[in-house]
Coordinates of C-alpha atoms in Angstrom, one line a residue:
Chain R
X14 CA 0.1 -0.2 0.1
X15 CA 2.8 2.4 1.2
X16 CA 4.2 1.3 -2.3
X17 CA 1.2 2.5 -4.4
X18 CA 1.4 5.7 -2.9
X19 CA 4.7 6.6 -3.6
X20 CA 4.3 5.4 -7.3
X21 CA 1.1 7.7 -7.3
X22 CA 2.9 10.6 -5.7
X23 CA 6.0 10.5 -8.0
X24 CA 3.5 10.6 -11.0
X25 CA 1.3 13.1 -9.9
X26 CA 4.9 15.1 -9.2
X27 CA 6.2 13.8 -12.6
X28 CA 2.8 15.2 -14.5
X29 CA 3.1 18.9 -12.7
X30 CA 6.9 19.1 -13.6
X31 CA 6.0 18.5 -17.3
X32 CA 2.7 20.8 -17.0
X33 CA 5.0 23.2 -15.6
X34 CA 7.2 23.1 -18.3
X35 CA 4.6 23.4 -21.1
X36 CA 3.2 26.4 -19.2
X37 CA 6.4 28.2 -18.9
X38 CA 7.4 27.5 -22.8
X39 CA 4.0 28.8 -24.3
X40 CA 5.0 31.1 -27.4
X41 CA 4.6 34.7 -27.6
X42 CA 1.7 34.8 -29.2
X43 CA -0.6 33.1 -26.7
X44 CA 1.0 35.1 -24.0
X45 CA -0.1 38.2 -25.6
X46 CA -3.3 37.1 -26.5
X47 CA -3.9 36.2 -22.9
X48 CA -2.8 39.3 -21.6
X49 CA -4.7 41.3 -24.3
X50 CA -7.8 39.1 -22.5
X51 CA -7.0 40.0 -19.0
X52 CA -7.0 43.4 -19.5
X53 CA -9.9 43.6 -21.6
X54 CA -11.6 41.5 -18.7
X55 CA -10.0 44.1 -15.6
X56 CA -11.6 46.9 -17.5
X57 CA -14.7 45.3 -18.6
X58 CA -14.9 44.8 -14.4
X59 CA -14.1 48.6 -14.0
X60 CA -16.8 49.6 -16.4
X61 CA -19.3 47.5 -14.9
X62 CA -18.4 49.2 -11.4
X63 CA -19.0 52.5 -12.7
X64 CA -22.2 51.8 -14.1
X65 CA -23.3 50.3 -10.7
X66 CA -22.1 53.0 -8.5
X67 CA -24.3 55.3 -10.8
X68 CA -27.1 52.8 -10.6
X69 CA -27.0 52.5 -7.0
X70 CA -28.7 56.0 -6.5
X71 CA -31.2 55.2 -9.2
X72 CA -33.7 53.5 -6.4
X73 CA -33.0 56.1 -3.6
X74 CA -33.9 59.3 -5.9
X75 CA -36.9 57.3 -7.4
X76 CA -38.0 57.1 -3.7
X77 CA -37.4 60.5 -2.7
X78 CA -39.2 61.5 -5.9
X79 CA -42.1 59.5 -4.8
X80 CA -41.9 60.9 -1.5
X81 CA -42.1 64.4 -2.6
X82 CA -44.7 63.7 -5.0
X83 CA -46.8 62.4 -2.1
X84 CA -46.0 64.9 0.5
X85 CA -47.3 67.7 -2.4
X86 CA -50.2 65.9 -3.3
X87 CA -51.5 65.7 0.6
X88 CA -50.4 68.9 1.3
X89 CA -52.0 71.0 -1.7
X90 CA -56.0 70.3 -0.9
X91 CA -55.5 71.4 2.8
X92 CA -53.7 74.6 1.8
X93 CA -56.2 75.2 -1.3
X94 CA -59.2 75.1 1.3
X95 CA -57.1 77.0 4.2
X96 CA -56.2 80.2 1.6
X97 CA -59.9 80.4 0.5
X98 CA -61.3 80.3 4.1
X99 CA -58.6 82.9 5.3
X100 CA -59.7 85.4 2.9
X101 CA -63.4 86.5 4.6
X102 CA -65.6 85.2 1.9
X103 CA -65.2 81.7 2.9
X104 CA -69.2 81.1 3.4
X105 CA -69.8 82.9 0.2
X106 CA -67.8 81.1 -1.7
X107 CA -69.3 77.8 -0.4
X108 CA -72.9 78.9 -0.9
X109 CA -71.7 80.0 -4.5
X110 CA -70.7 76.3 -5.2
X111 CA -73.8 75.0 -3.9
X112 CA -76.0 77.3 -6.3
X113 CA -73.8 77.0 -9.1
X114 CA -74.2 72.9 -8.5
X115 CA -77.9 72.9 -8.4
X116 CA -79.1 73.5 -12.1
X117 CA -82.6 74.3 -11.4
X118 CA -81.8 76.9 -8.8
X119 CA -79.8 78.6 -11.7
X120 CA -82.1 78.8 -14.1
X121 CA -84.9 80.1 -11.7
X122 CA -82.4 82.9 -10.8
X123 CA -81.4 84.2 -14.1
X124 CA -85.0 84.9 -14.8
X125 CA -86.2 86.6 -11.6
X126 CA -84.7 90.4 -11.0
X127 CA -87.0 90.6 -8.3
X128 CA -85.5 87.2 -6.4
X129 CA -82.2 89.6 -6.4
X130 CA -84.0 92.7 -5.4
X131 CA -85.3 90.9 -2.0
X132 CA -81.7 88.8 -1.7
X133 CA -80.0 92.2 -1.7
X134 CA -82.6 93.8 0.6
X135 CA -82.6 90.6 3.2
X136 CA -78.8 90.9 3.1
X137 CA -78.6 94.4 4.3
X138 CA -80.9 93.8 7.2
X139 CA -79.0 90.6 7.8
X140 CA -76.1 92.8 8.3
X141 CA -78.2 95.6 10.0
X142 CA -79.5 93.3 12.7
X143 CA -76.1 91.5 13.4
X144 CA -73.9 94.9 13.4
Chain O
X5 CA -27.6 79.7 12.2
X6 CA -26.8 80.0 8.7
X7 CA -23.3 79.5 9.7
X8 CA -24.1 76.4 11.3
X9 CA -25.5 75.0 8.3
X10 CA -22.9 76.1 6.0
X11 CA -20.4 74.4 8.4
X12 CA -22.7 71.2 8.4
X13 CA -22.9 71.2 4.5
X14 CA -19.3 71.8 4.4
X15 CA -19.0 68.6 6.7
X16 CA -21.2 66.5 4.8
X17 CA -19.1 67.5 1.5
X18 CA -15.9 66.4 3.1
X19 CA -17.7 63.5 4.4
X20 CA -18.8 62.4 0.9
X21 CA -15.9 63.4 -1.2
X22 CA -13.8 60.9 1.7
X23 CA -16.2 58.1 1.0
X24 CA -15.9 58.5 -2.4
X25 CA -12.1 58.6 -2.6
X26 CA -12.0 55.6 -0.3
X27 CA -14.6 53.8 -2.9
X28 CA -12.3 54.7 -5.8
X29 CA -9.1 53.5 -3.6
X30 CA -10.8 50.2 -2.8
X31 CA -11.9 49.5 -6.6
X32 CA -8.0 50.3 -7.4
X33 CA -6.7 48.1 -5.2
X34 CA -9.7 45.3 -6.4
X35 CA -8.8 46.2 -10.0
X36 CA -4.8 45.4 -9.4
X37 CA -6.0 42.4 -6.9
X38 CA -8.1 41.1 -10.1
X39 CA -5.0 41.5 -12.8
X40 CA -2.6 39.8 -10.5
X41 CA -4.8 36.8 -9.8
X42 CA -5.7 36.3 -13.7
X43 CA -2.2 37.0 -14.6
X44 CA -1.3 34.0 -12.0
X45 CA -4.2 31.7 -13.3
X46 CA -4.0 32.6 -17.2
X47 CA -1.5 30.3 -18.6
X48 CA -2.2 27.1 -16.7
X49 CA -5.8 27.8 -17.6
X50 CA -5.0 28.2 -21.2
X51 CA -3.3 24.8 -20.8
X52 CA -5.8 22.9 -19.0
X53 CA -8.3 24.5 -21.4
X54 CA -6.2 23.0 -24.5
X55 CA -5.4 19.7 -23.0
X56 CA -9.4 19.4 -22.4
X57 CA -10.7 20.4 -25.9
X58 CA -7.5 19.6 -28.0
X59 CA -7.6 23.2 -30.0
X60 CA -5.5 26.6 -29.1
X61 CA -8.4 29.0 -30.4
X62 CA -11.1 27.3 -28.5
X63 CA -8.7 27.0 -25.4
X64 CA -7.8 30.5 -25.5
X65 CA -11.7 31.5 -26.1
X66 CA -13.0 29.5 -23.4
X67 CA -10.2 31.7 -21.3
X68 CA -11.2 34.7 -22.2
X69 CA -14.8 34.0 -22.0
X70 CA -13.7 33.1 -17.8
X71 CA -11.9 35.9 -17.1
X72 CA -14.7 38.2 -18.4
X73 CA -17.2 36.3 -16.5
X74 CA -15.1 36.0 -13.3
X75 CA -14.6 40.1 -13.6
X76 CA -17.8 41.0 -14.5
X77 CA -19.7 39.2 -11.9
X78 CA -17.7 37.8 -9.1
X79 CA -14.8 40.2 -8.8
X80 CA -17.1 41.3 -5.7
X81 CA -16.6 38.2 -3.9
X82 CA -13.6 37.3 -1.5
X83 CA -10.7 37.0 -3.7
X84 CA -10.0 33.6 -1.9
X85 CA -13.2 32.4 -3.8
X86 CA -11.9 33.9 -7.0
X87 CA -9.7 30.8 -7.9
X88 CA -12.5 27.7 -7.3
X89 CA -15.2 30.5 -9.1
X90 CA -12.6 30.9 -12.3
X91 CA -12.4 27.0 -12.6
X92 CA -15.9 26.3 -12.1
X93 CA -16.5 28.8 -15.0
X94 CA -13.7 27.9 -17.1
X95 CA -15.2 24.3 -17.2
X96 CA -18.4 25.2 -17.6
X97 CA -17.3 27.0 -21.0
X98 CA -15.1 24.2 -21.9
X99 CA -18.5 22.3 -21.7
X100 CA -20.3 24.7 -23.6
X101 CA -17.5 24.1 -26.2
X102 CA -18.1 20.6 -26.4
X103 CA -21.6 20.8 -26.6
X104 CA -21.4 23.1 -29.6
X105 CA -18.6 20.9 -31.3
X106 CA -20.6 17.8 -30.7
X107 CA -23.9 19.4 -32.3
X108 CA -21.6 20.7 -35.4
X109 CA -20.3 17.5 -35.7
X110 CA -23.7 16.1 -36.1
X111 CA -24.6 18.2 -38.2
X112 CA -21.7 18.0 -40.4
X113 CA -21.9 14.4 -40.7
X114 CA -25.3 14.6 -42.5
X115 CA -23.2 16.5 -45.6
X116 CA -22.1 14.8 -48.1
X117 CA -18.1 14.8 -48.9
X118 CA -17.5 16.1 -45.5
X119 CA -16.2 14.4 -42.7
X120 CA -17.1 15.3 -39.1
X121 CA -14.1 16.3 -36.7
X122 CA -14.1 13.6 -34.5
X123 CA -12.2 15.4 -31.8
X124 CA -8.8 13.7 -33.6
X125 CA -7.9 17.2 -35.3
X126 CA -4.6 17.6 -33.1
X127 CA -3.3 14.4 -34.4
X128 CA -2.8 15.8 -38.3
X129 CA -0.6 18.6 -36.8
X130 CA 2.9 18.6 -37.4
X131 CA 4.3 17.4 -34.1
X132 CA 7.3 20.0 -34.7
X133 CA 4.5 22.3 -34.3
X134 CA 3.6 21.2 -30.9
X135 CA 7.3 21.9 -29.4
X136 CA 7.0 24.8 -27.4
X137 CA 9.2 28.1 -27.8
X138 CA 11.5 29.8 -25.3
X139 CA 13.2 26.6 -23.9
X140 CA 17.2 26.9 -23.3
X141 CA 17.9 23.4 -25.0
X142 CA 16.3 22.0 -28.0
X143 CA 16.7 18.5 -26.4
X144 CA 15.5 19.5 -23.8
X145 CA 12.2 21.3 -25.5
X146 CA 11.9 18.1 -27.4
X147 CA 11.9 16.0 -24.3
X148 CA 9.5 18.1 -22.6
X149 CA 7.5 18.3 -25.3
X150 CA 7.4 14.9 -26.0
X151 CA 6.5 14.0 -22.1
X152 CA 3.6 16.7 -22.4
X153 CA 2.1 14.7 -25.5
X154 CA 2.2 11.8 -23.9
X155 CA 0.4 13.1 -20.8
X156 CA -1.9 15.0 -22.9
X157 CA -3.1 11.7 -24.4
X158 CA -3.5 9.6 -21.3
X159 CA -5.4 12.7 -19.8
X160 CA -7.9 12.9 -22.8
X161 CA -8.4 9.0 -22.4
X162 CA -9.8 9.9 -18.9
X163 CA -13.3 10.6 -18.1
X164 CA -14.1 14.5 -18.1
X165 CA -14.8 14.3 -14.4
X166 CA -11.5 12.4 -13.6
X167 CA -9.8 14.8 -15.8
X168 CA -11.2 17.6 -14.3
X169 CA -10.4 16.6 -10.9
X170 CA -6.8 15.8 -12.0
X171 CA -6.2 18.7 -13.4
X172 CA -7.4 21.2 -10.8
X173 CA -5.9 18.9 -7.8
X174 CA -2.3 18.3 -9.3
X175 CA -1.6 20.8 -12.3
X176 CA -3.0 23.6 -10.4
X177 CA -2.2 22.4 -7.1
X178 CA -5.9 23.3 -5.6
X179 CA -6.8 21.6 -2.4
X180 CA -9.4 19.4 -2.2
X181 CA -12.1 22.1 -0.8
X182 CA -11.4 24.2 -3.5
X183 CA -11.3 21.6 -5.8
X184 CA -15.0 20.4 -4.8
X185 CA -16.5 24.1 -4.9
X186 CA -15.2 24.3 -8.4
X187 CA -16.5 20.9 -9.5
X188 CA -19.5 21.5 -7.6
X189 CA -19.1 17.9 -5.9
X190 CA -18.2 16.6 -2.7
X191 CA -14.7 16.6 -1.3
X192 CA -15.3 12.6 -1.1
X193 CA -16.4 12.4 -5.0
X194 CA -12.9 14.9 -5.6
X195 CA -10.8 12.4 -3.8
X196 CA -12.4 9.3 -5.6
X197 CA -12.0 11.0 -8.9
X198 CA -8.3 11.9 -8.4
X199 CA -7.6 8.6 -7.1
X200 CA -8.9 6.7 -10.2
X201 CA -7.5 9.6 -12.8
X202 CA -4.1 8.6 -11.2
X203 CA -4.5 4.7 -11.1
X204 CA -5.5 5.0 -15.0
X205 CA -2.5 7.8 -15.7
X206 CA 0.0 5.3 -13.8
X207 CA -1.0 2.3 -15.8
X208 CA -1.2 4.4 -19.1
X209 CA 2.0 6.5 -18.9
X210 CA 4.1 3.5 -17.4
X211 CA 6.7 3.3 -14.9
X212 CA 9.3 4.8 -16.9
X213 CA 7.5 7.8 -18.0

């Protein structure tokens, strides 16, 4: 058994020596082409790394943009209604919107001047009583 | 308050520049290390591929493919893993090349007047063309060339897995664990393939080789 191990060891050592010699004696053309392939591989890794670095910011930018849009959409209706009611004519605006939304009432108002006069007088009276 | 803000902005800018600089330095170190690793394995990998494929151009192609795939997909892995990864990729490329060749041969076999390449193309070559250049003594070169030819023929007679185990364990000098990682098998399988390969090679090459 010991003998077999020795012979195996000798065979593998001899094979390694022969292989090493064949590697050392590769011709210049093969060496040059291998060098070229190596340089291309290292360069491609560098290009890929730079692209990856740039791409790493894309998800962060997308999340930030989505957050900004979400905040704007959430804040805008509140700011609009606050601005409308803040100028003192908020009730009138709401009434006008309600009137405009009701088509029948609008048709009636267009043809009834007396109603306008009544409305005007009623408004003045109400202002006098509260003031 | 504005002064504090500007100081804070400047501090953040410097920190960002430091991170970018260290990232660049880290990449440069990795790039140098990758270049060193590939320079260390390229010739041996080429000879292993040439023995497996019996074709110089195909061997150059598969080595180039293995280098590119390692550099593009696995360079971020620890450098200790590069060698088994590289040889796993190399043997995948060798197997792909063998499959393409088999399909091509099958197709060519149907064409009239054409003989399919029976994977013995190297036999028709001038033996002198296979004698390597650059050795100091022509007699030694010839002896080394003959010994390598005998070894190549013996290796080519082995089953693919035994050939792979022998190439990685003996010729490339990888340990059992790395060879198992490269071959995607257990360490026990590596030992079995390697032992059988050694037995066959010893029989084929003889005691005087």
